[in-house]
PDB file of C-alpha atoms in Angstrom:
ATOM      1  CA  UNK A   1      98.097 114.941 125.489  1.00 41.00           C
ATOM      2  CA  UNK A   2      97.345 116.026 121.925  1.00 46.00           C
ATOM      3  CA  UNK A   3      95.281 119.080 121.022  1.00 54.00           C
ATOM      4  CA  UNK A   4      92.963 119.063 118.030  1.00 73.00           C
ATOM      5  CA  UNK A   5      93.906 121.850 115.650  1.00 82.00           C
ATOM      6  CA  UNK A   6      91.034 123.861 114.165  1.00 87.00           C
ATOM      7  CA  UNK A   7      90.000 122.867 110.675  1.00 94.00           C
ATOM      8  CA  UNK A   8      90.929 125.663 108.259  1.00 97.00           C
ATOM      9  CA  UNK A   9      88.465 126.230 105.426  1.00 98.00           C
ATOM     10  CA  UNK A  10      87.892 128.905 102.796  1.00 98.00           C
ATOM     11  CA  UNK A  11      84.320 130.013 102.094  1.00 98.00           C
ATOM     12  CA  UNK A  12      83.720 131.679  98.727  1.00 98.00           C
ATOM     13  CA  UNK A  13      80.630 133.874  98.372  1.00 98.00           C
ATOM     14  CA  UNK A  14      78.858 134.190  95.027  1.00 98.00           C
ATOM     15  CA  UNK A  15      77.628 137.211  93.096  1.00 98.00           C
ATOM     16  CA  UNK A  16      75.977 136.484  89.722  1.00 98.00           C
ATOM     17  CA  UNK A  17      76.118 134.259  86.630  1.00 98.00           C
ATOM     18  CA  UNK A  18      74.258 134.113  83.320  1.00 98.00           C
ATOM     19  CA  UNK A  19      71.622 131.639  82.139  1.00 97.00           C
ATOM     20  CA  UNK A  20      74.338 129.302  80.863  1.00 97.00           C
ATOM     21  CA  UNK A  21      76.081 129.144  84.218  1.00 97.00           C
ATOM     22  CA  UNK A  22      78.899 131.471  83.149  1.00 98.00           C
ATOM     23  CA  UNK A  23      80.146 133.444  86.133  1.00 98.00           C
ATOM     24  CA  UNK A  24      80.257 137.223  85.968  1.00 98.00           C
ATOM     25  CA  UNK A  25      83.561 139.022  86.487  1.00 98.00           C
ATOM     26  CA  UNK A  26      82.821 139.781  90.134  1.00 98.00           C
ATOM     27  CA  UNK A  27      82.109 136.165  91.040  1.00 98.00           C
ATOM     28  CA  UNK A  28      85.183 135.065  89.116  1.00 98.00           C
ATOM     29  CA  UNK A  29      87.300 137.506  91.120  1.00 98.00           C
ATOM     30  CA  UNK A  30      85.959 136.095  94.381  1.00 98.00           C
ATOM     31  CA  UNK A  31      86.609 132.562  93.158  1.00 98.00           C
ATOM     32  CA  UNK A  32      90.186 133.235  92.070  1.00 98.00           C
ATOM     33  CA  UNK A  33      90.973 135.024  95.331  1.00 98.00           C
ATOM     34  CA  UNK A  34      89.442 132.225  97.385  1.00 98.00           C
ATOM     35  CA  UNK A  35      91.534 129.582  95.658  1.00 98.00           C
ATOM     36  CA  UNK A  36      94.724 131.603  96.140  1.00 98.00           C
ATOM     37  CA  UNK A  37      93.960 132.067  99.826  1.00 98.00           C
ATOM     38  CA  UNK A  38      93.156 128.374 100.207  1.00 98.00           C
ATOM     39  CA  UNK A  39      96.558 127.433  98.874  1.00 97.00           C
ATOM     40  CA  UNK A  40      98.326 130.058 100.991  1.00 97.00           C
ATOM     41  CA  UNK A  41      96.797 128.824 104.261  1.00 97.00           C
ATOM     42  CA  UNK A  42      96.786 125.149 103.225  1.00 97.00           C
ATOM     43  CA  UNK A  43      93.037 124.933 103.741  1.00 98.00           C
ATOM     44  CA  UNK A  44      91.373 121.592 104.406  1.00 97.00           C
ATOM     45  CA  UNK A  45      88.681 122.435 101.861  1.00 98.00           C
ATOM     46  CA  UNK A  46      87.047 125.208  99.882  1.00 98.00           C
ATOM     47  CA  UNK A  47      83.301 125.731 100.183  1.00 98.00           C
ATOM     48  CA  UNK A  48      81.371 127.534  97.448  1.00 98.00           C
ATOM     49  CA  UNK A  49      78.091 129.116  98.533  1.00 98.00           C
ATOM     50  CA  UNK A  50      74.930 129.724  96.545  1.00 98.00           C
ATOM     51  CA  UNK A  51      71.624 128.310  95.310  1.00 98.00           C
ATOM     52  CA  UNK A  52      69.974 127.898  91.902  1.00 97.00           C
ATOM     53  CA  UNK A  53      68.653 131.447  92.001  1.00 97.00           C
ATOM     54  CA  UNK A  54      67.941 131.894  88.282  1.00 97.00           C
ATOM     55  CA  UNK A  55      64.518 130.881  86.958  1.00 94.00           C
ATOM     56  CA  UNK A  56      66.056 130.222  83.533  1.00 96.00           C
ATOM     57  CA  UNK A  57      68.799 127.924  84.818  1.00 96.00           C
ATOM     58  CA  UNK A  58      68.636 125.098  87.356  1.00 94.00           C
ATOM     59  CA  UNK A  59      72.381 125.140  88.007  1.00 98.00           C
ATOM     60  CA  UNK A  60      73.255 126.420  91.503  1.00 98.00           C
ATOM     61  CA  UNK A  61      75.845 129.175  91.333  1.00 98.00           C
ATOM     62  CA  UNK A  62      77.952 127.323  93.917  1.00 98.00           C
ATOM     63  CA  UNK A  63      78.201 124.394  91.481  1.00 98.00           C
ATOM     64  CA  UNK A  64      79.099 126.764  88.643  1.00 98.00           C
ATOM     65  CA  UNK A  65      81.975 128.094  90.766  1.00 98.00           C
ATOM     66  CA  UNK A  66      83.170 124.585  91.566  1.00 98.00           C
ATOM     67  CA  UNK A  67      83.061 123.604  87.895  1.00 98.00           C
ATOM     68  CA  UNK A  68      85.158 126.620  86.888  1.00 98.00           C
ATOM     69  CA  UNK A  69      87.667 126.020  89.680  1.00 98.00           C
ATOM     70  CA  UNK A  70      88.055 122.399  88.567  1.00 98.00           C
ATOM     71  CA  UNK A  71      88.294 123.199  84.863  1.00 97.00           C
ATOM     72  CA  UNK A  72      90.956 125.857  85.460  1.00 97.00           C
ATOM     73  CA  UNK A  73      92.844 123.852  88.080  1.00 97.00           C
ATOM     74  CA  UNK A  74      92.636 126.710  90.570  1.00 97.00           C
ATOM     75  CA  UNK A  75      92.727 124.540  93.708  1.00 93.00           C
ATOM     76  CA  UNK A  76      94.842 121.487  92.987  1.00 93.00           C
ATOM     77  CA  UNK A  77      94.866 118.934  95.800  1.00 93.00           C
ATOM     78  CA  UNK A  78      92.296 120.833  97.894  1.00 97.00           C
ATOM     79  CA  UNK A  79      88.809 119.297  98.212  1.00 98.00           C
ATOM     80  CA  UNK A  80      86.036 121.489  96.773  1.00 98.00           C
ATOM     81  CA  UNK A  81      82.500 121.438  98.157  1.00 97.00           C
ATOM     82  CA  UNK A  82      79.231 123.246  97.428  1.00 98.00           C
ATOM     83  CA  UNK A  83      76.530 124.569  99.733  1.00 97.00           C
ATOM     84  CA  UNK A  84      73.285 124.815  97.747  1.00 97.00           C
ATOM     85  CA  UNK A  85      71.138 126.457 100.435  1.00 97.00           C
ATOM     86  CA  UNK A  86      72.373 130.030 100.762  1.00 98.00           C
ATOM     87  CA  UNK A  87      70.394 132.874  99.197  1.00 98.00           C
ATOM     88  CA  UNK A  88      72.266 135.853 100.678  1.00 98.00           C
ATOM     89  CA  UNK A  89      75.069 136.870 103.037  1.00 98.00           C
ATOM     90  CA  UNK A  90      73.172 135.805 106.153  1.00 98.00           C
ATOM     91  CA  UNK A  91      72.533 132.434 104.564  1.00 98.00           C
ATOM     92  CA  UNK A  92      76.216 132.212 103.640  1.00 98.00           C
ATOM     93  CA  UNK A  93      77.172 132.588 107.301  1.00 98.00           C
ATOM     94  CA  UNK A  94      74.426 130.455 108.845  1.00 97.00           C
ATOM     95  CA  UNK A  95      74.477 127.556 106.412  1.00 97.00           C
ATOM     96  CA  UNK A  96      78.256 127.369 106.218  1.00 97.00           C
ATOM     97  CA  UNK A  97      78.298 127.038 110.017  1.00 96.00           C
ATOM     98  CA  UNK A  98      75.418 124.549 109.903  1.00 95.00           C
ATOM     99  CA  UNK A  99      77.488 122.332 107.600  1.00 94.00           C
ATOM    100  CA  UNK A 100      79.821 121.700 110.534  1.00 93.00           C
ATOM    101  CA  UNK A 101      77.163 121.440 113.245  1.00 90.00           C
ATOM    102  CA  UNK A 102      77.668 120.710 116.104  1.00 90.00           C
ATOM    103  CA  UNK A 103      81.440 121.184 115.779  1.00 90.00           C
ATOM    104  CA  UNK A 104      81.517 124.502 113.932  1.00 89.00           C
ATOM    105  CA  UNK A 105      83.281 126.080 116.929  1.00 88.00           C
ATOM    106  CA  UNK A 106      86.339 123.992 115.962  1.00 93.00           C
ATOM    107  CA  UNK A 107      86.383 125.259 112.381  1.00 96.00           C
ATOM    108  CA  UNK A 108      88.477 128.266 111.354  1.00 96.00           C
ATOM    109  CA  UNK A 109      86.827 129.889 108.332  1.00 97.00           C
ATOM    110  CA  UNK A 110      88.352 132.444 106.000  1.00 98.00           C
ATOM    111  CA  UNK A 111      85.893 134.145 103.653  1.00 98.00           C
ATOM    112  CA  UNK A 112      86.382 135.696 100.217  1.00 98.00           C
ATOM    113  CA  UNK A 113      83.972 138.169  98.680  1.00 98.00           C
ATOM    114  CA  UNK A 114      84.168 141.573  96.940  1.00 98.00           C
ATOM    115  CA  UNK A 115      85.989 144.584  98.382  1.00 98.00           C
ATOM    116  CA  UNK A 116      82.829 146.638  98.996  1.00 98.00           C
ATOM    117  CA  UNK A 117      81.238 143.676 100.800  1.00 98.00           C
ATOM    118  CA  UNK A 118      84.038 142.940 103.303  1.00 98.00           C
ATOM    119  CA  UNK A 119      82.723 144.955 106.249  1.00 98.00           C
ATOM    120  CA  UNK A 120      79.196 143.542 106.077  1.00 98.00           C
ATOM    121  CA  UNK A 121      80.451 140.004 105.528  1.00 98.00           C
ATOM    122  CA  UNK A 122      82.761 140.230 108.515  1.00 98.00           C
ATOM    123  CA  UNK A 123      80.038 141.561 110.820  1.00 98.00           C
ATOM    124  CA  UNK A 124      77.540 138.895 109.751  1.00 98.00           C
ATOM    125  CA  UNK A 125      79.966 135.979 109.913  1.00 98.00           C
ATOM    126  CA  UNK A 126      81.412 137.021 113.280  1.00 98.00           C
ATOM    127  CA  UNK A 127      77.912 137.325 114.734  1.00 98.00           C
ATOM    128  CA  UNK A 128      76.823 133.919 113.461  1.00 98.00           C
ATOM    129  CA  UNK A 129      80.046 131.995 114.056  1.00 97.00           C
ATOM    130  CA  UNK A 130      80.824 133.752 117.355  1.00 97.00           C
ATOM    131  CA  UNK A 131      84.508 134.273 116.601  1.00 96.00           C
ATOM    132  CA  UNK A 132      86.905 136.571 114.740  1.00 97.00           C
ATOM    133  CA  UNK A 133      86.666 135.949 111.004  1.00 97.00           C
ATOM    134  CA  UNK A 134      89.177 136.951 108.330  1.00 98.00           C
ATOM    135  CA  UNK A 135      87.515 138.259 105.174  1.00 98.00           C
ATOM    136  CA  UNK A 136      89.366 139.018 101.932  1.00 98.00           C
ATOM    137  CA  UNK A 137      87.859 141.215  99.235  1.00 98.00           C
ATOM    138  CA  UNK A 138      88.465 140.937  95.502  1.00 98.00           C
ATOM    139  CA  UNK A 139      88.791 144.295  93.765  1.00 98.00           C
ATOM    140  CA  UNK A 140      85.798 145.783  91.958  1.00 97.00           C
ATOM    141  CA  UNK A 141      85.730 148.865  89.675  1.00 95.00           C
ATOM    142  CA  UNK A 142      83.925 151.283  92.018  1.00 94.00           C
ATOM    143  CA  UNK A 143      83.413 149.914  95.541  1.00 95.00           C
ATOM    144  CA  UNK A 144      82.360 153.302  96.936  1.00 95.00           C
ATOM    145  CA  UNK A 145      79.099 153.258  94.975  1.00 95.00           C
ATOM    146  CA  UNK A 146      77.907 150.329  97.106  1.00 95.00           C
ATOM    147  CA  UNK A 147      78.691 151.973 100.438  1.00 96.00           C
ATOM    148  CA  UNK A 148      75.208 153.222 101.287  1.00 97.00           C
ATOM    149  CA  UNK A 149      73.457 149.990 100.341  1.00 97.00           C
ATOM    150  CA  UNK A 150      75.954 148.019 102.406  1.00 98.00           C
ATOM    151  CA  UNK A 151      75.285 150.213 105.440  1.00 97.00           C
ATOM    152  CA  UNK A 152      71.541 149.725 104.965  1.00 98.00           C
ATOM    153  CA  UNK A 153      72.004 145.964 104.803  1.00 97.00           C
ATOM    154  CA  UNK A 154      74.100 145.969 107.983  1.00 98.00           C
ATOM    155  CA  UNK A 155      71.365 147.924 109.742  1.00 98.00           C
ATOM    156  CA  UNK A 156      68.700 145.483 108.508  1.00 97.00           C
ATOM    157  CA  UNK A 157      70.763 142.528 109.727  1.00 98.00           C
ATOM    158  CA  UNK A 158      71.164 144.027 113.191  1.00 97.00           C
ATOM    159  CA  UNK A 159      67.447 144.819 113.407  1.00 97.00           C
ATOM    160  CA  UNK A 160      66.379 141.356 112.261  1.00 97.00           C
ATOM    161  CA  UNK A 161      68.679 139.489 114.640  1.00 98.00           C
ATOM    162  CA  UNK A 162      68.558 141.849 117.591  1.00 97.00           C
ATOM    163  CA  UNK A 163      68.881 139.870 120.817  1.00 97.00           C
ATOM    164  CA  UNK A 164      70.435 136.752 119.260  1.00 97.00           C
ATOM    165  CA  UNK A 165      73.790 136.083 120.911  1.00 97.00           C
ATOM    166  CA  UNK A 166      76.964 135.730 118.856  1.00 97.00           C
ATOM    167  CA  UNK A 167      77.606 132.091 118.055  1.00 96.00           C
ATOM    168  CA  UNK A 168      74.047 130.998 118.910  1.00 95.00           C
ATOM    169  CA  UNK A 169      73.493 129.101 115.675  1.00 95.00           C
ATOM    170  CA  UNK A 170      70.125 127.724 116.750  1.00 94.00           C
ATOM    171  CA  UNK A 171      69.010 131.256 117.550  1.00 95.00           C
ATOM    172  CA  UNK A 172      70.027 132.518 114.131  1.00 96.00           C
ATOM    173  CA  UNK A 173      68.312 129.629 112.372  1.00 95.00           C
ATOM    174  CA  UNK A 174      65.104 130.172 114.350  1.00 93.00           C
ATOM    175  CA  UNK A 175      65.046 133.929 113.683  1.00 95.00           C
ATOM    176  CA  UNK A 176      65.737 133.400 109.980  1.00 95.00           C
ATOM    177  CA  UNK A 177      62.736 131.153 109.623  1.00 93.00           C
ATOM    178  CA  UNK A 178      60.334 133.664 111.130  1.00 93.00           C
ATOM    179  CA  UNK A 179      61.825 137.047 110.205  1.00 96.00           C
ATOM    180  CA  UNK A 180      64.089 136.855 107.151  1.00 96.00           C
ATOM    181  CA  UNK A 181      62.111 137.480 103.934  1.00 96.00           C
ATOM    182  CA  UNK A 182      64.325 135.225 101.789  1.00 96.00           C
ATOM    183  CA  UNK A 183      63.685 132.275 104.093  1.00 96.00           C
ATOM    184  CA  UNK A 184      60.231 132.824 105.633  1.00 94.00           C
ATOM    185  CA  UNK A 185      58.348 132.867 102.331  1.00 93.00           C
ATOM    186  CA  UNK A 186      57.674 136.611 102.167  1.00 94.00           C
ATOM    187  CA  UNK A 187      60.088 137.612  99.388  1.00 94.00           C
ATOM    188  CA  UNK A 188      60.376 134.256  97.630  1.00 91.00           C
ATOM    189  CA  UNK A 189      57.029 132.632  98.310  1.00 89.00           C
ATOM    190  CA  UNK A 190      57.074 130.815  94.984  1.00 93.00           C
ATOM    191  CA  UNK A 191      60.291 129.125  96.042  1.00 94.00           C
ATOM    192  CA  UNK A 192      59.907 128.207  99.729  1.00 94.00           C
ATOM    193  CA  UNK A 193      63.011 127.278 101.637  1.00 95.00           C
ATOM    194  CA  UNK A 194      63.354 123.614 102.601  1.00 93.00           C
ATOM    195  CA  UNK A 195      64.377 123.715 106.254  1.00 91.00           C
ATOM    196  CA  UNK A 196      64.492 119.932 106.463  1.00 90.00           C
ATOM    197  CA  UNK A 197      67.852 120.047 104.683  1.00 91.00           C
ATOM    198  CA  UNK A 198      69.534 121.269 107.874  1.00 90.00           C
ATOM    199  CA  UNK A 199      70.888 119.003 110.591  1.00 82.00           C
ATOM    200  CA  UNK A 200      68.032 117.456 112.621  1.00 77.00           C
ATOM    201  CA  UNK A 201      69.154 119.202 115.813  1.00 79.00           C
ATOM    202  CA  UNK A 202      68.862 122.568 114.079  1.00 86.00           C
ATOM    203  CA  UNK A 203      65.547 121.702 112.458  1.00 69.00           C
ATOM    204  CA  UNK A 204      64.170 120.601 115.828  1.00 64.00           C
ATOM    205  CA  UNK A 205      64.578 124.105 117.249  1.00 58.00           C
ATOM    206  CA  UNK A 206      62.244 125.563 114.620  1.00 51.00           C
ATOM    207  CA  UNK A 207      58.680 126.697 115.305  1.00 49.00           C
ATOM    208  CA  UNK A 208      55.871 124.643 113.793  1.00 40.00           C
TER     209      UNK A 208
END
């Protein structure tokens, strides 16, 4: 009897870019690290996360990362893919898992971000995916200056998703739609989130 091996992927989280789609140094560091890790673990694919967040540019930052990786040949022979839905770390975790619904339990993700963001990323991804997640952090000039804001964000995440079980992707999607300001229309009302882009089974669990 054969056993299906988990699919190894690398998920690269975005930071910022300019109006011309040029990545800032922090995003470039995450990208370069992600591509190195992908080659080291012989990943099945690399997934770049991030939406078209700039009002002066309709290029999603995930696409900008993919373009740079291709132009620089950072991930030869490894498929590169973009997720255009994510607006923050919670979205990174939820929508990357949703991409593999309903088989995300058989996917082994490794995440790359910035050094100051590792702890929060790991807590969010492990809660959403319901498994141990390896997170690598690219170096930044002064990670300590972000410590307090990261702790505040961890606290906000735990408060928002209190009671949702680890790995309950439907539960996280449902709570995001009602409680998360980036996705329920409170913080970004002029740019409502299109929930119909998720898998039908996930969309079906949403409130009217």
